[in-house]
Tab-separated table of C-alpha atoms in Angstrom:
chain	number	residue	atom	x	y	z
A	1	MET	CA	-13.634	-8.488	16.207
A	2	ARG	CA	-13.478	-6.370	13.066
A	3	ILE	CA	-13.870	-2.599	12.791
A	4	VAL	CA	-14.657	-1.042	9.441
A	5	PHE	CA	-14.321	2.654	8.617
A	6	GLU	CA	-16.227	4.122	5.701
A	7	LYS	CA	-15.458	7.811	5.364
A	8	TYR	CA	-16.106	9.033	8.884
A	9	SER	CA	-18.683	6.398	9.736
A	10	LEU	CA	-17.702	3.782	12.293
A	11	LYS	CA	-19.204	0.346	11.998
A	12	LEU	CA	-18.566	-2.392	14.513
A	13	VAL	CA	-18.928	-5.663	12.663
A	14	GLY	CA	-19.084	-9.209	13.929
A	15	ILE	CA	-18.876	-8.408	17.620
A	16	GLN	CA	-22.397	-9.302	18.753
A	17	SER	CA	-21.098	-12.766	19.531
A	18	LEU	CA	-18.748	-11.177	22.072
A	19	GLY	CA	-21.679	-9.554	23.840
A	20	ILE	CA	-20.620	-6.056	22.826
A	21	SER	CA	-22.895	-3.357	21.530
A	22	LEU	CA	-21.844	0.207	20.815
A	23	LYS	CA	-24.139	2.645	19.082
A	24	GLN	CA	-22.783	3.594	15.676
A	25	ASP	CA	-24.334	7.069	15.693
A	26	ARG	CA	-22.495	8.001	18.892
A	27	CYS	CA	-19.171	6.809	17.481
A	28	GLU	CA	-19.842	8.606	14.234
A	29	TYR	CA	-20.516	11.828	16.129
A	30	TRP	CA	-17.268	11.533	18.054
A	31	ILE	CA	-15.248	10.930	14.904
A	32	ARG	CA	-16.787	13.854	13.042
A	33	HIS	CA	-16.610	16.384	15.859
A	34	GLU	CA	-13.830	15.348	18.247
A	35	VAL	CA	-10.409	16.729	17.356
A	36	ASN	CA	-8.578	15.147	20.261
A	37	TRP	CA	-8.252	11.423	19.535
A	38	THR	CA	-7.404	10.724	23.172
A	39	ASN	CA	-10.859	12.038	24.070
A	40	VAL	CA	-12.442	9.845	21.414
A	41	VAL	CA	-10.764	6.770	22.854
A	42	ALA	CA	-11.667	7.788	26.414
A	43	GLN	CA	-15.319	8.241	25.469
A	44	ILE	CA	-15.444	4.854	23.770
A	45	GLU	CA	-13.855	3.265	26.829
A	46	SER	CA	-16.407	5.033	29.021
A	47	ALA	CA	-19.238	3.643	26.908
A	48	PHE	CA	-17.898	0.153	27.524
A	49	PHE	CA	-17.372	0.662	31.242
A	50	GLU	CA	-20.825	2.194	31.684
A	51	GLN	CA	-22.332	-0.946	30.183
A	52	GLU	CA	-20.096	-3.098	32.383
A	53	PHE	CA	-18.084	-4.675	29.610
A	54	VAL	CA	-14.673	-6.078	30.411
A	55	ASN	CA	-11.578	-3.919	30.050
A	56	LEU	CA	-10.088	-6.124	27.344
A	57	HIS	CA	-12.639	-5.081	24.738
A	58	ALA	CA	-12.145	-1.386	25.472
A	59	ALA	CA	-8.400	-1.890	25.188
A	60	GLN	CA	-8.827	-3.558	21.792
A	61	ILE	CA	-10.859	-0.599	20.552
A	62	LYS	CA	-8.311	1.825	21.977
A	63	ASN	CA	-5.401	0.049	20.285
A	64	PHE	CA	-7.227	0.006	16.968
A	65	PHE	CA	-7.893	3.740	17.162
A	66	LEU	CA	-4.327	4.561	18.120
A	67	GLN	CA	-2.995	2.476	15.232
A	68	HIS	CA	-5.384	3.879	12.599
A	69	LYS	CA	-6.147	7.437	13.710
A	70	HIS	CA	-3.953	9.029	11.022
A	71	SER	CA	-5.631	7.125	8.204
A	72	MET	CA	-9.041	8.322	9.391
A	73	GLN	CA	-8.313	12.040	9.252
């Protein structure tokens, strides 16, 4: 799984093979308008849970955000 940030646009690349789909426009909206990064992560996790994806993938996204949130501001 690879996540690429271009300005404030989130692109999820190379994860179709894992059976994951997450709409880029929704992520992009969260990044542009959400100040609280915990809320951003929670919303992304919710998107995964709503589509019945396994917790591991949500955790990977969460860890990535927590590690890179300062470089995205």
